[in-house]
Tab-separated table of C-alpha atoms and ligand atoms in Angstrom:
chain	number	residue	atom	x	y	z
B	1	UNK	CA	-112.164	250.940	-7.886
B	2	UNK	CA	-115.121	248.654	-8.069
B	3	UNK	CA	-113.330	245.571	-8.366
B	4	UNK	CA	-110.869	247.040	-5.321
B	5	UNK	CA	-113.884	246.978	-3.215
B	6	UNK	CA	-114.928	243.878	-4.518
B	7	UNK	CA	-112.187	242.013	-3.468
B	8	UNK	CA	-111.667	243.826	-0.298
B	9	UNK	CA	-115.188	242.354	0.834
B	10	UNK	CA	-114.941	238.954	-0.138
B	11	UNK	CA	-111.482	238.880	1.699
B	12	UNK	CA	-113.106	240.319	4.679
B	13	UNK	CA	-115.360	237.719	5.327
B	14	UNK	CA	-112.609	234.798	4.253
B	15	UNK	CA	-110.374	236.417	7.166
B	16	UNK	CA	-113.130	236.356	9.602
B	17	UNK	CA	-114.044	232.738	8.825
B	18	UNK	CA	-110.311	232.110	9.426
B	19	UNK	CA	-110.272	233.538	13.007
B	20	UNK	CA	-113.651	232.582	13.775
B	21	UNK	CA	-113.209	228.269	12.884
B	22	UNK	CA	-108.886	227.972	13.565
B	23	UNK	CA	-108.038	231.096	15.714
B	24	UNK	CA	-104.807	232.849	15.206
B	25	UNK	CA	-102.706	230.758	17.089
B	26	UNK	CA	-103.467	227.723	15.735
B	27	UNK	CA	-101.898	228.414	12.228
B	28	UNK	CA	-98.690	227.487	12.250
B	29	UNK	CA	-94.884	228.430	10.781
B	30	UNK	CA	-93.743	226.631	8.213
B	31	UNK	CA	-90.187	225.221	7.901
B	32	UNK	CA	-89.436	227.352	5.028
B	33	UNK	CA	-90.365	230.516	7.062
B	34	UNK	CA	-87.892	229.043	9.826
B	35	UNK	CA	-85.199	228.600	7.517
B	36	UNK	CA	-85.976	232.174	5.597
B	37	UNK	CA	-86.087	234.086	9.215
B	38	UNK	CA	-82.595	232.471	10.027
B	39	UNK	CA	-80.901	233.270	6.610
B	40	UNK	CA	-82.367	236.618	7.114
B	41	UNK	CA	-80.702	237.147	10.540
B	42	UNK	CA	-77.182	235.486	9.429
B	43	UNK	CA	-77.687	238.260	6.769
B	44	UNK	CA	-78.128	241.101	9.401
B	45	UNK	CA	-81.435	242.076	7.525
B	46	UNK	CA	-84.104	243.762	9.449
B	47	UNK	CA	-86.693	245.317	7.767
B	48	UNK	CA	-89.514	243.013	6.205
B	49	UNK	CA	-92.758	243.739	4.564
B	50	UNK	CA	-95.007	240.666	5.521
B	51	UNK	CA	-97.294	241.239	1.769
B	52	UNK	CA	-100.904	240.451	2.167
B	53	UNK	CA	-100.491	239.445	5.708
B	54	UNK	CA	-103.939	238.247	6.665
B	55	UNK	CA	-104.034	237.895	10.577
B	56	UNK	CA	-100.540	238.299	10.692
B	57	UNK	CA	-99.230	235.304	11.958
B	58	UNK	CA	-95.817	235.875	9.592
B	59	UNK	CA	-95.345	239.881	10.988
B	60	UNK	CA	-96.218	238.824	14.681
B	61	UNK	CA	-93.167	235.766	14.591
B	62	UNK	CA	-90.584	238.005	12.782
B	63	UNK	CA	-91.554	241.216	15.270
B	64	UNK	CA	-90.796	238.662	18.092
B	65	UNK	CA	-87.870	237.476	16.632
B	66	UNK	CA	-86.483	241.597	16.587
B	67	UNK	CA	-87.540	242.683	12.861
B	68	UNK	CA	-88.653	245.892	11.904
B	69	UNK	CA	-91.907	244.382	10.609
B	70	UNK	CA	-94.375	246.408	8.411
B	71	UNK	CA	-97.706	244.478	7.353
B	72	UNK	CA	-100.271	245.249	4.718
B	73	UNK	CA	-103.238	244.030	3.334
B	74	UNK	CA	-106.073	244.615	1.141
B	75	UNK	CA	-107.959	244.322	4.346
B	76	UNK	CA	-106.382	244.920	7.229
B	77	UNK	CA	-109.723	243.931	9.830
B	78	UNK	CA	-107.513	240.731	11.152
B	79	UNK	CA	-103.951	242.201	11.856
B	80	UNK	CA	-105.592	245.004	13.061
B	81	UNK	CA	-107.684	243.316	15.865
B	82	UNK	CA	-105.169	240.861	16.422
B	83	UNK	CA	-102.185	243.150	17.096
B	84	UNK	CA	-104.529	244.671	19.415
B	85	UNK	CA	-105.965	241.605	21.474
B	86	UNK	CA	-101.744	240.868	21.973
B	87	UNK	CA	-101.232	244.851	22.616
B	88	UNK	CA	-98.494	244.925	20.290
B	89	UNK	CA	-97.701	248.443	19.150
B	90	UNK	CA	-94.761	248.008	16.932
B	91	UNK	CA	-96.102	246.455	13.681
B	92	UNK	CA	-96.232	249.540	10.692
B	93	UNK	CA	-99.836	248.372	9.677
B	94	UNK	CA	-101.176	249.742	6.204
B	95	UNK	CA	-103.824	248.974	4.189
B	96	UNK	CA	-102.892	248.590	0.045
B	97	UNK	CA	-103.055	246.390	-2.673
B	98	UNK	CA	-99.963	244.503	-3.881
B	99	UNK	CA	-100.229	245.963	-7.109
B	100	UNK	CA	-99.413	249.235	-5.272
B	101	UNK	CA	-96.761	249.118	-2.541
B	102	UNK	CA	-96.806	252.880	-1.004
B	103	UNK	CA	-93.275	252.740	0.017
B	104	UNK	CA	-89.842	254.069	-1.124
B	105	UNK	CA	-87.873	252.711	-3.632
B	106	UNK	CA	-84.998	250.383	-2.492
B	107	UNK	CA	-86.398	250.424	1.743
B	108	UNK	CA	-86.729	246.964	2.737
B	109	UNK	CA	-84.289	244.090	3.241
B	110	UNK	CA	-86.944	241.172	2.340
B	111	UNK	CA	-90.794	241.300	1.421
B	112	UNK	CA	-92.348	238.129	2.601
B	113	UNK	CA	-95.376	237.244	1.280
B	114	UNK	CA	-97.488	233.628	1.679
B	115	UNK	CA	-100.450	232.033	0.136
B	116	UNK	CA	-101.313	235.110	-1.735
B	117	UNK	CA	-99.641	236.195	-4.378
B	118	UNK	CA	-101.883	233.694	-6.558
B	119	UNK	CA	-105.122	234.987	-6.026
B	120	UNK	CA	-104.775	237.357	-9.205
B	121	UNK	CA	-104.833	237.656	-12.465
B	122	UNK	CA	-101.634	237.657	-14.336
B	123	UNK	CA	-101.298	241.583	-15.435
B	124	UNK	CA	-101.731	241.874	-11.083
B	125	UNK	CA	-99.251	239.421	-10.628
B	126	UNK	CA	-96.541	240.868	-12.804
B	127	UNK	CA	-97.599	243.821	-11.148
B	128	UNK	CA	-96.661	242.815	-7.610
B	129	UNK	CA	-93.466	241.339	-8.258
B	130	UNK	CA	-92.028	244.307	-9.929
B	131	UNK	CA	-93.354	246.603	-6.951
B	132	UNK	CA	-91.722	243.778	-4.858
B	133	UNK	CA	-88.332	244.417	-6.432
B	134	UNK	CA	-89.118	248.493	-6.567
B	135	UNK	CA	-89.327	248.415	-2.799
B	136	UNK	CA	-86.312	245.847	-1.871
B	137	UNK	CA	-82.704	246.668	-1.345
B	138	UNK	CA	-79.933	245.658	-3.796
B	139	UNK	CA	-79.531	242.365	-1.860
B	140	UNK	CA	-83.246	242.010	-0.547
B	141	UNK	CA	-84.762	238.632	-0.512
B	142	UNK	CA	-88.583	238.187	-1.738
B	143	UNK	CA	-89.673	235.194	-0.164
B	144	UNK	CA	-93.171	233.718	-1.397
B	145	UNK	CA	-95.174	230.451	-2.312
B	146	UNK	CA	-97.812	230.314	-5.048
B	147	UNK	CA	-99.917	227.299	-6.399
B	148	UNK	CA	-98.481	224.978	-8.295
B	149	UNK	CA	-100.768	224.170	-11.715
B	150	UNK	CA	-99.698	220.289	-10.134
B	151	UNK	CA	-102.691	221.301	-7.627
B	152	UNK	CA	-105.583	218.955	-6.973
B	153	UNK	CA	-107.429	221.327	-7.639
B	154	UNK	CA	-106.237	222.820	-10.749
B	155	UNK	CA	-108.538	222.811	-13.424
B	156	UNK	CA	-111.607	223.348	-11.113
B	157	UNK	CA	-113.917	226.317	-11.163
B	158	UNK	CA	-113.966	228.836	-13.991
B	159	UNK	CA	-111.074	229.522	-15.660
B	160	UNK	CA	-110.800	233.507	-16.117
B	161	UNK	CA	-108.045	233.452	-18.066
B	162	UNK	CA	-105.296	231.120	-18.755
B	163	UNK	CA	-104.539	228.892	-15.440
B	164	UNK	CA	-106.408	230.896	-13.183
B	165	UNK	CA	-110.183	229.922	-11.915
B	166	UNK	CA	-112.294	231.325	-9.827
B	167	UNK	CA	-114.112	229.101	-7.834
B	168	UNK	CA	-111.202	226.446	-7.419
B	169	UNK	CA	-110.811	226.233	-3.507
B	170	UNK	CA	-113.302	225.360	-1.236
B	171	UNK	CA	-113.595	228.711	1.363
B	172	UNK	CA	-112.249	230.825	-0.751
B	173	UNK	CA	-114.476	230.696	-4.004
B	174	UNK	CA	-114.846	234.034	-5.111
B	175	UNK	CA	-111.422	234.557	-5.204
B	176	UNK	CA	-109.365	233.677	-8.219
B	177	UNK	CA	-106.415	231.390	-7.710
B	178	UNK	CA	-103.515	231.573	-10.674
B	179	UNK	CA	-101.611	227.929	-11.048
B	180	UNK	CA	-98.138	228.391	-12.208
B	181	UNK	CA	-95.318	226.047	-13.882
B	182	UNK	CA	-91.767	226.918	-12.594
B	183	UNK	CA	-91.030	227.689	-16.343
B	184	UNK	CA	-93.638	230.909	-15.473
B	185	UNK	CA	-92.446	231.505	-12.074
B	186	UNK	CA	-88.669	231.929	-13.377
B	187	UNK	CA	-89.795	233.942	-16.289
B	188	UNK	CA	-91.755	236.033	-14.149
B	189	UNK	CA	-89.028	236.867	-11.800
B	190	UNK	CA	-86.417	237.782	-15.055
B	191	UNK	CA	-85.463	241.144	-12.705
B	192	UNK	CA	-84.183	239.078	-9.724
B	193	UNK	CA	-80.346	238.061	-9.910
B	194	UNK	CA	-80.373	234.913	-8.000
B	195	UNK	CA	-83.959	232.436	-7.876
B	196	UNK	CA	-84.744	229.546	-5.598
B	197	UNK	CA	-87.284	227.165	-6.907
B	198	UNK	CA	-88.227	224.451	-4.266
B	199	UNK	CA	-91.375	222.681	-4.732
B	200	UNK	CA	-93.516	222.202	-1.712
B	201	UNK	CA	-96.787	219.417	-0.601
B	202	UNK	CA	-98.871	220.369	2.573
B	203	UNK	CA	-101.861	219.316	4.138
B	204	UNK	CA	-104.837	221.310	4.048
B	205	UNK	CA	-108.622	220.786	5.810
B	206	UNK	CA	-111.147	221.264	3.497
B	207	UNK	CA	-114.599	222.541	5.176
B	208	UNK	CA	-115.833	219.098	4.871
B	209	UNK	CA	-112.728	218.007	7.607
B	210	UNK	CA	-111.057	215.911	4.154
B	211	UNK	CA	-106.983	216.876	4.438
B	212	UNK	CA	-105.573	216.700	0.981
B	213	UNK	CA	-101.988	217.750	-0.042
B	214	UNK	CA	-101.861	221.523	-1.683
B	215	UNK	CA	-98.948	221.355	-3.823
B	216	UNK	CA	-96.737	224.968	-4.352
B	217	UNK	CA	-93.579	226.214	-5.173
B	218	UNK	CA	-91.438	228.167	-2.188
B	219	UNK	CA	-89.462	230.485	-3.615
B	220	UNK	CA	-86.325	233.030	-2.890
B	221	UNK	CA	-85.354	235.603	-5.260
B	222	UNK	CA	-82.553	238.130	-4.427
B	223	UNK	CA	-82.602	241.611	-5.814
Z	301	LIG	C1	-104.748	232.999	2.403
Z	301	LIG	S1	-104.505	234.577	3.108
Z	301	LIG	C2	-102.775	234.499	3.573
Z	301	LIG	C3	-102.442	235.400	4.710
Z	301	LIG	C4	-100.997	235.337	5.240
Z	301	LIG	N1	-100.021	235.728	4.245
Z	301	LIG	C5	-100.671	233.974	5.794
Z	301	LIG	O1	-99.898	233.237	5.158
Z	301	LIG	O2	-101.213	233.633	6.844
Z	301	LIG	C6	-104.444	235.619	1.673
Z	301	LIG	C7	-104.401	237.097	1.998
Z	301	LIG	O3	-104.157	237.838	0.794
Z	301	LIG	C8	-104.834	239.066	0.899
Z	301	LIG	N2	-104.970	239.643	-0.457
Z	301	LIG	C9	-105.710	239.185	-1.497
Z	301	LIG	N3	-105.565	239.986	-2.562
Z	301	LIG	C10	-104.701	240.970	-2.181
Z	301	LIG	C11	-104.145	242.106	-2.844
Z	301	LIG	N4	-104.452	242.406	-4.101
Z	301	LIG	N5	-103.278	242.886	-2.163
Z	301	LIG	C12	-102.946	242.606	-0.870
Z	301	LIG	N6	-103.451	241.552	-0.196
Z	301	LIG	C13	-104.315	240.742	-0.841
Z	301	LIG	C14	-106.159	238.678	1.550
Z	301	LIG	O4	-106.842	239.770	2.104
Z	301	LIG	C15	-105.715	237.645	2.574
Z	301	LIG	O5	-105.471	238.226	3.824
């Protein structure tokens, strides 16, 4: 419980630094998103769970694109004031961990879930993913990214257990950040029947304005 509220806090003030230096609508969708939101349609899926959505710029795009969008977070002080500054009413909004997905067995067609999934520890990791799978449909797609240990900034920090460090990122220091090998990732997803490994560069600013390439994996794994 402490540690819940621990994080909780520390994510809290990351999201408000967030909206307070880039603004919601200056964080972009990424290609792979595009791509995922088409396959999803050609598909006829509907209902998503955007995981650890932050301000929500994932559940915002997919509700305008005609999903059934339902958005949680550990913290849910950004969606929350940002589905209200764009009076949007349709969003399910619900605050929970992704260790613990409060939802039905087998309800949604895909679980999307970006730049988050890494900031655990492993046992919360494996966690996630098999509340992931709990909660899709046969069929479902979980589409997520998650740190590469090719990352710049692997290695930095302390390391909390193996591959994971606290202290790694600039902004988001208290949080831990786990680096995985695609020999992990696929291990980790053993449940899924079908896995897409692609491995992704992008830019990030640092606070100090330097851009330096993030390196990930974007992944697809079908229930
Ligand atoms: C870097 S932000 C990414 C937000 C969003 N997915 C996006 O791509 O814009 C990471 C988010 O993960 C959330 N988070 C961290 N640990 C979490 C947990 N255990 N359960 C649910 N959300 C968590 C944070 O509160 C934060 O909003």
């Amino acid at each position: 419980m402490t540690n819940k509220f621990k994080i909780s806090e520390e994510w809290k003030e990351y999201n408000q630094y967030v909206t307070s230096e880039y603004g919601f609508n200056q964080i972009s969708i990424s290609t792979f998103i595009i791509n995922m939101k088409n396959q999803l349609l050609k598909c006829g899926y509907k209902t998503i769970l955007d995981l650890g959505c932050g301000s929500g710029r994932h559940s915002i795009y997919f509700n305008n694109e005609g999903f059934e969008v339902y958005a949680s977070d550990i913290n849910c002080h950004n969606i929350d004031k940002h589905v209200k500054e764009l009076n949007i009413t349709n969003i399910n909004i619900c605050e929970h961990s992704f260790i613990d997905i409060p939802y039905d067995d087998d309800f949604f067609d895909a679980v999307i879930c970006t730049s988050t999934i890494h900031h655990a520890r492993m046992y919360e990791i494996k966690r996630a993913i098999s509340e992931v799978y709990r909660v899709l449909k046969p069929q479902g797609y979980f589409i997520f990214d998650i740190l590469s240990d090719k990352d710049a900034s692997y290695g930095v920090g302390m390391e909390i257990e193996h591959n994971t460090f606290i202290g790694s990122r600039q902004g988001e220091e208290d949080v831990p950040h786990h680096y995985t090998s695609e020999r992990e990732l696929k291990s980790l997803l053993d449940l899924f029947s079908n896995i897409k490994v692609d491995k992704s560069i992008y830019k990030l600013t640092d606070l100090s304005g330097n851009i330096y390439d993030s390196k990930a994996f974007e992944v697809v794994a079908i229930k």
